[in-house]
């Protein structure tokens, strides 16, 4: 929240700075409208803010001040992001882009890219934020528009500061110097430099920036930007090892989540790991509450949009039927009055109208798919946290040497219970979204999904509640058996839910770009090393390991997508599940046509040749006793197709099952 509030402040200040550059004050009417927007923004009442923003935008549109018109419109996006209404923000960005194109004001398309950057920063996706801020920079001229250049560079620095603080500092060095002549801007940038310098542990730079920052604060208080004052002072106290003063500054922050994040940093510097752990638990609790509130709002907005779109489709269908009936009646009457030539002429005209209606229906369907994908993407973001919680605990509990003290169990299993309940609450929206996809889903397939997820999900919830209610009094052997059950069900629920969401998300013939350049062997090793084998539910004495082989040089670089990991994880899950022993082998090799392939194989049952293609169909299970979702291999093929690859079962492999991903093309060869 802190970083988005800072971006809003810069947007507001840019209006006053433009007036200074023009050496004139805005008219009284405009000043009054601006004041109303700022007060409504601070008050947080939606209707008042929307009305104030609309009135000012109408004024700017009347005067054809398109630069301020689109910047003011971006304020609506920032307002929605600050209130975690990401769906509304996403729709507003599309409206801005469409309006710019309709008015042929393409020079302002950087506004759309900047708004997308702020949108992804607000969703804690700084990598995506960086991508769109860089796009915004490509459409700007520093000489003609220093205010916009300043805002984009500062926002880009915020995205980079999460993982690449040195590059963030370089962005601040690129800010237009004429903008920094204003103390309000200079103090804001200096404060941010102090924060980044502290993160880089660059003491000399920190004190150099802090000296200027503190001088403006003391000698020019009316022009001082205090947006990040408390955070800067916490950094200053940490630099001086004055931990009590740092905590006192934390106490002065009104936003509990921000204050908690800073306290964690202070406790870690102090080496007080116990209080750091408690603060981390508080932060996670606040974050979970915040995410649940945002999710409720998102689901409400998305459900409303989908219902509205469905109503519009129903209305269009009814009008279409009425037009067909009227047309048929007209044809009967005309057929009685005119000659065959006139009849044929009217028939051709009607066919042309129907063709146009079909084109419009197609455009409407495509728009519906955009809304559906946005809905699934929103659910995917909200499922990341509970899925990661279940996977994390499944990985930990899979280690027999890991033990929890009885008094620690309620907290850990409460985390599992909360994650499972969140997934349970989102199960129906996930299945409904899939039903609206291009492929659709039958009632029978939907019931397969429910049965495959509901049973382990219910078992997971009930087992977690039993352990929580046991309050550490369950006998050790019984507890270890329950923990094994939790590990198995948590992994099954997390993996199945994740695969189902991906299957729905990439079910509309979606083509995935491949922006990543990485060594073929490197990416295969990383994926294999990050995969955790799980105990067999059939043979508890099974001994299984992983192995990597390659006949490809380490300097071969390929173009691929992050979805390659999802694809290979599906194949590893399948190999792990059906292996009877030995090793799960991943190998890379060159293909004769200049491309490369990755294969995953196990030692176990051989798949009959008659089922070699059927296993890639969704919800297919070769054994009626299986309780799995039956979607892993179907998802693997769908992801492969989206990246331009192919995936097949190797019919010549007789020791188990071997799946081969082909069509991976090389980018170039790195010099040794």
XYZ file of C-alpha atoms in Angstrom:
672
model
C 0.000 0.000 0.000
C 2.827 2.406 0.760
C 4.298 2.363 -2.692
C 0.947 3.057 -4.435
C 0.117 5.933 -2.115
C 3.496 7.458 -3.055
C 2.645 7.154 -6.757
C -0.691 8.927 -6.197
C 1.092 11.755 -4.397
C 3.436 12.257 -7.357
C 0.503 12.350 -9.760
C -1.189 15.006 -7.651
C 2.000 17.071 -7.349
C 2.548 16.950 -11.116
C -0.570 19.097 -11.599
C 0.711 21.880 -9.376
C 4.192 21.687 -10.924
C 2.810 22.081 -14.440
C 1.070 25.228 -13.303
C 4.382 26.532 -11.939
C 6.120 25.750 -15.241
C 3.483 27.755 -17.096
C 3.971 30.615 -14.608
C 0.244 30.767 -13.985
C -2.363 29.424 -11.574
C -5.267 27.256 -12.813
C -8.602 29.082 -13.058
C -10.641 29.254 -9.860
C -13.183 26.764 -11.238
C -10.429 24.238 -11.985
C -8.800 24.750 -8.579
C -12.129 24.069 -6.888
C -12.618 20.843 -8.845
C -9.061 19.693 -8.027
C -9.600 20.399 -4.345
C -12.813 18.378 -4.422
C -10.957 15.409 -6.007
C -8.191 15.474 -3.378
C -10.677 15.677 -0.502
C -12.774 12.834 -1.961
C -9.606 10.761 -2.490
C -8.632 11.208 1.149
C -12.192 10.576 2.373
C -12.401 7.237 0.567
C -16.120 7.448 -0.329
C -16.474 5.976 -3.799
C -19.514 7.869 -5.088
C -18.118 11.283 -4.088
C -14.729 10.531 -5.624
C -16.219 9.191 -8.888
C -18.494 12.248 -9.250
C -15.642 14.678 -8.557
C -13.338 12.921 -11.023
C -16.021 12.796 -13.728
C -16.792 16.512 -13.344
C -13.119 17.466 -13.751
C -12.684 15.111 -16.721
C -15.739 16.677 -18.421
C -14.160 20.102 -17.885
C -10.847 18.937 -19.411
C -12.622 17.242 -22.319
C -14.533 20.455 -23.052
C -11.240 22.382 -23.170
C -9.508 19.542 -25.118
C -6.711 19.280 -22.534
C -6.020 15.655 -23.342
C -2.757 15.367 -21.397
C -4.418 16.239 -18.073
C -7.585 14.399 -19.128
C -5.848 11.002 -19.351
C -3.639 11.612 -16.295
C -6.753 12.432 -14.278
C -8.430 9.291 -15.594
C -5.401 7.285 -14.408
C -6.230 8.598 -10.916
C -9.334 6.376 -11.082
C -7.116 3.323 -11.750
C -4.828 4.219 -8.829
C -7.831 4.728 -6.537
C -9.185 1.255 -7.355
C -5.738 -0.354 -6.905
C -5.296 1.347 -3.523
C -8.624 -0.162 -2.446
C -7.548 -3.565 -3.894
C -10.360 -3.601 -6.456
C -8.113 -4.955 -9.172
C -10.862 -6.063 -11.529
C -12.320 -2.560 -11.664
C -8.841 -1.129 -12.221
C -8.222 -3.586 -15.069
C -11.505 -2.622 -16.790
C -10.702 1.105 -16.402
C -7.311 0.597 -18.083
C -9.061 -1.025 -21.057
C -11.488 1.927 -21.218
C -8.581 4.412 -21.196
C -6.829 2.535 -24.010
C -10.004 2.339 -26.125
C -10.693 6.053 -25.593
C -7.139 7.020 -26.631
C -7.449 4.988 -29.826
C -10.959 6.265 -30.598
C -9.779 9.899 -30.305
C -6.565 9.132 -32.264
C -4.456 10.382 -29.359
C -1.917 7.544 -29.577
C 0.846 9.725 -28.092
C -0.842 9.171 -24.712
C -0.717 5.365 -24.882
C 2.111 5.576 -22.339
C -0.675 6.359 -19.826
C -2.129 2.861 -20.359
C 1.280 1.232 -19.893
C 1.981 3.262 -16.756
C -1.464 2.364 -15.357
C -0.734 -1.327 -15.999
C 2.591 -0.938 -14.202
C 0.846 0.547 -11.147
C -1.800 -2.207 -11.393
C 0.822 -4.996 -11.206
C 2.832 -3.217 -8.498
C -0.353 -3.082 -6.417
C -0.767 -6.857 -6.882
C 2.802 -7.449 -5.638
C 4.030 -8.392 -9.130
C 6.979 -5.971 -9.529
C 8.413 -7.894 -12.502
C 5.263 -7.228 -14.538
C 5.196 -3.640 -13.237
C 8.751 -3.139 -14.513
C 7.771 -4.474 -17.950
C 4.984 -1.929 -18.449
C 6.893 1.020 -16.965
C 9.656 0.345 -19.502
C 7.058 0.296 -22.254
C 5.752 3.644 -21.019
C 9.273 5.119 -21.217
C 9.514 4.130 -24.901
C 6.654 6.495 -25.764
C 7.945 9.550 -23.874
C 10.170 12.511 -24.679
C 12.019 13.856 -21.607
C 12.265 17.331 -23.113
C 8.584 17.631 -24.038
C 7.058 15.872 -21.035
C 9.418 15.909 -18.003
C 6.523 15.453 -15.536
C 5.430 12.136 -17.087
C 9.067 11.020 -17.457
C 9.634 11.771 -13.766
C 6.614 9.752 -12.615
C 7.450 6.745 -14.837
C 11.117 6.623 -13.769
C 10.170 6.869 -10.091
C 7.547 4.117 -10.453
C 10.074 1.939 -12.311
C 12.528 2.480 -9.450
C 9.881 1.243 -7.012
C 9.427 -1.970 -9.052
C 13.167 -2.593 -9.251
C 13.772 -1.900 -5.560
C 12.208 -5.245 -4.585
C 14.956 -7.364 -6.124
C 17.461 -5.053 -7.899
C 18.064 -2.002 -5.685
C 21.179 -0.943 -7.607
C 19.129 -0.630 -10.790
C 16.434 1.217 -8.843
C 19.050 3.768 -7.759
C 20.168 4.106 -11.388
C 16.564 4.916 -12.362
C 16.516 7.713 -9.797
C 19.744 9.023 -11.367
C 17.867 9.247 -14.699
C 15.150 11.575 -13.348
C 14.865 14.906 -15.226
C 17.034 17.359 -13.287
C 14.720 20.331 -13.821
C 12.062 18.474 -11.830
C 14.377 18.157 -8.822
C 14.684 21.928 -8.514
C 11.353 21.828 -6.698
C 11.981 20.959 -2.988
C 8.725 18.986 -2.841
C 9.987 16.621 -5.533
C 13.606 16.625 -4.377
C 12.741 15.672 -0.789
C 10.450 12.879 -2.008
C 13.193 11.423 -4.207
C 15.862 11.856 -1.510
C 13.671 9.961 0.944
C 13.307 7.119 -1.505
C 17.085 7.133 -2.151
C 17.647 6.778 1.605
C 15.348 3.744 1.725
C 17.120 2.047 -1.215
C 20.596 2.899 0.126
C 19.631 1.296 3.442
C 18.450 -1.817 1.603
C 21.816 -1.921 -0.220
C 23.606 -1.372 3.126
C 25.429 1.575 1.508
C 26.131 3.668 4.621
C 28.068 6.440 2.840
C 25.337 7.039 0.240
C 22.649 6.881 2.894
C 24.166 9.674 4.989
C 24.837 11.770 1.883
C 21.172 11.623 0.851
C 19.866 11.884 4.409
C 21.813 15.113 5.043
C 20.058 16.852 2.130
C 16.706 15.292 3.045
C 16.937 16.399 6.685
C 18.038 19.895 5.647
C 14.878 20.397 3.544
C 12.767 19.013 6.398
C 14.220 21.495 8.882
C 14.659 24.605 6.743
C 11.822 24.305 4.208
C 9.069 22.440 6.090
C 6.234 23.915 3.984
C 7.767 22.355 0.824
C 8.889 19.092 2.426
C 7.464 15.797 1.091
C 6.743 13.739 4.225
C 5.227 10.745 2.402
C 7.966 8.327 3.545
C 9.325 10.211 6.580
C 8.733 7.473 9.167
C 10.351 4.796 6.989
C 13.384 7.009 6.350
C 13.748 7.713 10.076
C 13.537 3.997 10.845
C 16.394 3.443 8.352
C 18.356 6.303 9.963
C 17.933 4.816 13.442
C 19.035 1.393 12.163
C 22.141 2.949 10.610
C 22.974 4.326 14.081
C 22.098 0.997 15.772
C 19.504 2.903 17.826
C 16.915 0.137 17.830
C 14.641 1.668 20.462
C 14.356 4.871 18.439
C 13.688 2.810 15.309
C 10.833 1.025 17.109
C 9.489 4.368 18.308
C 9.325 5.565 14.688
C 7.553 2.326 13.774
C 4.951 3.073 16.453
C 4.243 6.457 14.824
C 3.109 4.855 11.540
C -0.660 4.769 11.159
C -0.757 1.822 8.715
C -0.462 -1.325 10.848
C 0.823 -3.573 8.039
C 3.586 -1.106 7.077
C 4.573 -0.652 10.730
C 4.724 -4.426 11.200
C 6.990 -4.882 8.141
C 9.400 -2.278 9.513
C 9.371 -3.844 13.014
C 10.405 -7.174 11.472
C 13.460 -5.448 9.936
C 14.343 -3.857 13.298
C 13.970 -7.133 15.249
C 16.110 -8.988 12.695
C 18.845 -6.323 13.018
C 18.621 -6.660 16.812
C 18.869 -10.433 16.545
C 15.606 -10.731 18.484
C 14.289 -13.639 16.410
C 11.453 -14.442 18.796
C 9.841 -11.021 18.386
C 10.641 -11.070 14.674
C 8.763 -14.364 14.382
C 5.742 -12.984 16.269
C 5.746 -9.879 14.078
C 5.915 -12.099 10.979
C 2.883 -14.035 12.187
C 1.008 -10.738 12.692
C 2.018 -9.593 9.212
C 0.815 -12.853 7.645
C -2.466 -12.592 9.544
C -3.008 -8.994 8.358
C -2.139 -9.972 4.816
C -4.577 -12.884 4.870
C -7.388 -10.660 6.137
C -6.564 -8.072 3.485
C -6.521 -10.682 0.724
C -9.836 -12.167 1.809
C -11.498 -8.752 1.765
C -10.042 -8.031 -1.666
C -11.145 -11.450 -2.916
C -14.727 -10.886 -1.756
C -14.802 -7.577 -3.607
C -13.236 -9.105 -6.750
C -15.673 -11.990 -6.846
C -18.589 -9.601 -6.384
C -17.372 -7.382 -9.249
C -16.599 -10.295 -11.534
C -19.909 -12.034 -10.833
C -21.737 -8.793 -11.587
C -19.887 -8.360 -14.901
C -20.476 -11.960 -15.927
C -24.187 -11.757 -15.036
C -24.493 -8.493 -16.962
C -22.726 -9.961 -19.969
C -24.957 -13.052 -19.848
C -28.060 -10.837 -19.690
C -26.834 -8.898 -22.732
C -26.218 -12.134 -24.598
C -29.720 -13.392 -23.720
C -31.225 -10.109 -24.891
C -29.267 -10.269 -28.158
C -30.390 -13.862 -28.667
C -34.031 -12.903 -28.128
C -33.728 -9.987 -30.556
C -32.084 -12.302 -33.058
C -34.971 -14.791 -32.798
C -37.481 -11.987 -33.182
C -35.658 -10.712 -36.268
C -35.680 -14.193 -37.776
C -39.426 -14.593 -37.134
C -40.243 -11.167 -38.556
C -38.008 -11.860 -41.555
C -39.740 -15.175 -42.227
C -43.182 -13.554 -42.016
C -42.041 -10.782 -44.344
C -40.735 -13.350 -46.809
C -44.095 -15.157 -46.859
C -45.976 -11.903 -47.550
C -43.472 -10.719 -50.148
C -43.527 -14.152 -51.810
C -47.276 -13.703 -52.399
C -46.874 -10.221 -53.906
C -43.681 -10.131 -55.920
C -41.875 -12.160 -58.481
C -39.146 -14.715 -57.916
C -36.506 -12.080 -58.674
C -37.673 -9.786 -55.860
C -37.920 -12.761 -53.513
C -34.347 -13.821 -54.233
C -33.117 -10.247 -53.818
C -34.648 -9.973 -50.349
C -33.365 -13.403 -49.412
C -29.798 -12.390 -50.268
C -30.173 -9.203 -48.275
C -31.396 -11.161 -45.252
C -28.449 -13.548 -45.498
C -26.083 -10.597 -45.520
C -27.694 -9.213 -42.363
C -27.409 -12.597 -40.671
C -23.729 -12.746 -41.597
C -23.149 -9.362 -39.943
C -25.048 -10.543 -36.866
C -22.866 -13.651 -36.707
C -19.765 -11.464 -36.888
C -21.094 -9.355 -34.021
C -21.904 -12.494 -32.029
C -18.340 -13.688 -32.579
C -16.942 -10.387 -31.327
C -19.220 -10.623 -28.274
C -18.005 -14.176 -27.598
C -14.380 -13.047 -27.812
C -15.135 -10.240 -25.357
C -16.693 -12.813 -23.020
C -13.530 -14.899 -23.177
C -11.476 -11.842 -22.175
C -13.722 -11.340 -19.136
C -13.544 -15.055 -18.292
C -9.748 -15.086 -18.503
C -9.560 -12.005 -16.306
C -11.850 -13.763 -13.814
C -9.748 -16.954 -13.814
C -6.547 -14.910 -13.506
C -7.984 -13.153 -10.458
C -8.920 -16.478 -8.843
C -5.456 -17.841 -9.728
C -3.800 -14.943 -7.887
C -5.953 -15.532 -4.803
C -5.299 -19.271 -4.857
C -1.504 -18.842 -4.974
C -1.181 -18.230 -1.246
C -3.326 -21.189 0.011
C -1.812 -23.532 -2.597
C 1.709 -22.508 -1.574
C 0.778 -23.007 2.107
C -0.431 -26.568 1.433
C 2.577 -27.376 -0.768
C 4.945 -25.955 1.817
C 3.529 -28.019 4.640
C 3.339 -31.109 2.423
C 7.051 -30.679 1.666
C 7.920 -30.172 5.356
C 5.771 -33.042 6.655
C 7.175 -35.313 3.939
C 10.473 -35.178 5.868
C 10.345 -37.849 8.621
C 13.046 -35.998 10.584
C 10.890 -32.894 10.954
C 9.022 -32.685 14.296
C 6.607 -30.188 15.749
C 6.274 -29.615 19.447
C 2.727 -30.285 20.692
C 2.231 -26.610 21.542
C 3.226 -25.621 17.987
C 0.703 -27.858 16.270
C -2.478 -25.697 16.585
C -0.829 -22.745 14.794
C 0.542 -24.855 11.927
C -2.609 -26.853 11.397
C -4.728 -23.698 11.632
C -2.697 -22.425 8.661
C -3.487 -25.633 6.758
C -7.155 -25.443 7.740
C -7.454 -21.808 6.597
C -5.802 -22.576 3.255
C -8.036 -25.622 2.679
C -11.178 -23.648 3.522
C -10.155 -20.885 1.103
C -9.711 -23.427 -1.693
C -13.059 -25.015 -0.785
C -14.784 -21.606 -1.052
C -13.303 -21.009 -4.535
C -13.956 -24.480 -5.954
C -17.337 -23.650 -7.502
C -16.161 -20.373 -9.155
C -13.201 -22.269 -10.654
C -15.444 -24.977 -12.139
C -18.002 -22.410 -13.332
C -15.250 -20.443 -15.096
C -14.065 -23.610 -16.809
C -17.632 -24.385 -17.933
C -17.670 -21.020 -19.747
C -14.422 -21.817 -21.659
C -14.126 -22.715 -25.337
C -14.018 -26.455 -24.598
C -16.643 -26.326 -21.884
C -17.243 -29.042 -19.320
C -20.060 -31.579 -19.028
C -22.002 -32.259 -15.835
C -20.274 -35.656 -15.614
C -16.815 -34.079 -15.895
C -17.754 -31.435 -13.339
C -18.798 -34.206 -10.938
C -15.442 -35.954 -11.511
C -13.680 -32.715 -10.526
C -15.834 -32.306 -7.429
C -15.324 -35.925 -6.320
C -11.559 -35.804 -6.944
C -11.180 -32.621 -4.906
C -13.963 -32.796 -2.337
C -12.940 -36.080 -0.701
C -9.277 -35.199 0.008
C -10.292 -31.623 0.826
C -12.880 -32.763 3.360
C -10.437 -35.287 4.803
C -7.738 -32.615 5.045
C -10.069 -30.190 6.842
C -11.377 -32.855 9.239
C -7.907 -34.244 10.009
C -6.532 -30.749 10.665
C -9.456 -29.999 13.005
C -8.847 -33.268 14.870
C -5.184 -32.354 15.414
C -6.126 -28.812 16.475
C -8.818 -30.040 18.898
C -6.367 -32.643 20.246
C -4.291 -29.747 21.605
C -1.104 -31.811 21.569
C -2.635 -34.720 23.527
C -2.827 -37.202 20.615
C -0.484 -40.213 21.074
C 2.669 -39.915 19.020
C 2.018 -42.889 16.704
C -1.539 -41.723 16.027
C -0.330 -38.186 15.425
C 2.340 -39.330 12.943
C -0.290 -41.289 10.997
C -2.569 -38.227 10.952
C 0.362 -36.085 9.825
C 1.050 -38.510 6.961
C -2.608 -38.220 5.928
C -2.398 -34.414 6.051
C 0.792 -34.462 3.948
C -0.823 -36.686 1.309
C -4.107 -34.752 1.121
C -2.440 -31.319 1.220
C -0.208 -32.201 -1.717
C -3.116 -33.745 -3.667
C -5.444 -30.764 -3.085
C -2.766 -28.168 -3.861
C -1.595 -29.904 -7.047
C -5.100 -30.729 -8.334
C -6.428 -27.215 -7.674
C -3.412 -25.602 -9.324
C -3.722 -27.863 -12.387
C -7.466 -27.256 -12.691
C -7.005 -23.463 -12.674
C -4.232 -23.669 -15.293
C -6.367 -26.001 -17.418
C -9.195 -23.464 -17.360
C -6.864 -20.511 -17.969
C -5.212 -22.013 -21.056
C -8.338 -23.587 -22.519
C -9.159 -20.971 -25.199
C -6.421 -21.730 -27.780
C -4.215 -19.274 -25.937
C -0.739 -18.779 -27.438
C 1.994 -18.200 -24.839
C 4.985 -15.969 -25.637
C 8.453 -17.363 -24.868
C 10.486 -14.396 -23.626
C 12.997 -16.320 -21.475
C 16.465 -17.222 -22.780
C 18.096 -19.925 -20.673
C 20.325 -22.952 -21.047
C 18.381 -26.122 -21.898
C 20.308 -28.242 -19.377
C 20.112 -25.504 -16.764
C 16.324 -25.162 -16.898
C 15.857 -28.965 -16.828
C 18.156 -29.346 -13.806
C 16.456 -26.483 -11.944
C 12.993 -27.984 -12.470
C 14.095 -31.508 -11.506
C 16.013 -30.342 -8.399
C 13.031 -28.288 -7.193
C 10.656 -31.263 -7.444
C 9.958 -33.266 -4.273
C 9.174 -36.983 -4.594
C 6.247 -38.189 -2.465
C 5.639 -41.504 -0.717
C 3.626 -43.978 -2.739
C 0.037 -44.500 -1.586
C 0.195 -48.071 -2.979
C 3.646 -49.363 -1.981
C 4.846 -47.757 1.257
C 8.242 -49.514 0.948
C 8.983 -48.053 -2.485
C 12.476 -46.551 -2.878
C 12.584 -43.849 -5.553
C 15.163 -41.272 -6.674
C 15.600 -38.671 -9.412
C 18.260 -38.680 -12.138
C 19.273 -36.254 -14.894
C 21.032 -37.142 -18.169
C 21.867 -35.086 -21.244
C 23.717 -35.368 -24.532
C 23.330 -31.618 -25.137
C 26.111 -29.109 -24.511
C 25.621 -26.738 -21.569
C 26.046 -23.726 -23.865
C 22.834 -24.434 -25.828
C 20.382 -21.608 -25.119
C 16.651 -21.954 -25.844
C 13.688 -19.602 -25.953
C 10.960 -20.740 -23.590
C 8.274 -19.670 -21.114
C 7.841 -20.069 -17.339
C 4.998 -22.451 -18.254
C 7.642 -25.037 -19.201
C 8.086 -25.706 -15.465
C 4.338 -26.316 -15.086
C 4.444 -28.710 -18.062
C 7.394 -30.723 -16.738
C 5.938 -30.764 -13.196
C 2.821 -32.446 -14.634
C 5.033 -35.134 -16.208
C 7.075 -35.524 -12.991
C 3.848 -35.870 -10.944
C 2.654 -38.620 -13.300
C 6.013 -40.421 -13.226
C 6.215 -40.144 -9.412
C 2.658 -41.416 -8.947
C 2.984 -44.583 -11.044
C 6.660 -45.474 -10.461
C 7.256 -48.791 -8.674
C 10.894 -48.073 -7.849
C 14.231 -47.180 -9.401
C 14.482 -43.573 -10.525
C 12.474 -40.857 -12.243
C 14.723 -39.864 -15.144
C 14.706 -36.486 -16.923
C 16.904 -36.239 -20.015
C 17.701 -33.692 -22.726
C 18.735 -34.598 -26.248
C 19.046 -33.105 -29.713
C 16.579 -33.926 -32.504
C 17.658 -34.291 -36.112
C 15.781 -31.215 -37.375
C 17.857 -28.820 -35.248
C 15.441 -28.693 -32.319
C 15.724 -30.255 -28.868
C 13.596 -32.514 -26.676
C 13.117 -33.163 -22.954
C 11.856 -36.545 -21.787
C 10.584 -37.795 -18.408
C 10.442 -41.538 -17.691
C 9.879 -43.943 -14.801
C 10.037 -47.650 -14.044
C 6.560 -49.058 -13.628
C 3.419 -50.197 -15.496
C 3.443 -49.933 -19.305
C 0.576 -47.946 -20.861
C -1.261 -49.985 -23.537
C -0.804 -48.742 -27.115
C -4.580 -48.337 -27.454
C -4.516 -45.742 -24.663
C -1.457 -43.808 -25.920
C -3.604 -40.867 -27.061
C -6.612 -41.293 -24.779
C -4.488 -40.543 -21.683
C -4.086 -36.953 -22.933
C -7.863 -36.383 -22.805
C -9.071 -34.524 -19.693
C -10.601 -36.545 -16.839
C -9.479 -39.899 -18.289
C -8.405 -42.488 -15.697
C -7.275 -45.879 -16.943
C -8.286 -47.596 -13.709
C -11.845 -47.154 -12.328
C -10.413 -47.369 -8.790
C -8.356 -44.206 -9.272
C -9.557 -41.156 -7.348
C -7.286 -38.657 -9.127
C -8.489 -35.693 -11.170
C -7.151 -37.183 -14.406
C -6.070 -33.823 -15.772
C -2.264 -33.743 -15.434
C -1.357 -35.151 -18.860
C -4.161 -33.185 -20.553
C -2.806 -29.997 -18.970
C 0.742 -30.896 -20.047
C -0.356 -31.238 -23.673
C -2.408 -28.022 -23.529
C 0.590 -26.094 -22.150
C 2.877 -27.672 -24.758
C 0.563 -26.601 -27.591
C 0.321 -23.059 -26.203
C 4.149 -22.799 -26.397
C 4.399 -24.397 -29.862
C 5.715 -27.754 -28.566
C 4.476 -31.328 -28.949
C 4.192 -34.045 -26.322
C 3.815 -37.789 -26.949
C 4.147 -41.131 -25.223
C 7.243 -43.023 -26.426
C 5.889 -46.377 -27.770
C 9.388 -47.955 -27.825
C 9.990 -47.582 -24.082
C 9.014 -50.852 -22.347
C 10.239 -50.389 -18.741
C 7.419 -48.074 -17.725
C 6.268 -44.818 -19.320
C 8.337 -42.169 -21.062
C 6.847 -38.849 -22.226
C 8.775 -36.706 -24.729
C 8.401 -32.931 -25.237
C 9.678 -31.935 -28.697
C 9.898 -28.756 -30.787
C 12.115 -26.770 -28.380
C 14.163 -24.432 -30.563
C 17.584 -22.977 -29.765
C 18.202 -19.236 -29.697
C 21.964 -19.251 -30.175
C 25.136 -20.791 -28.726
C 27.035 -18.942 -26.008
C 30.772 -18.542 -26.428
C 32.865 -20.723 -24.142
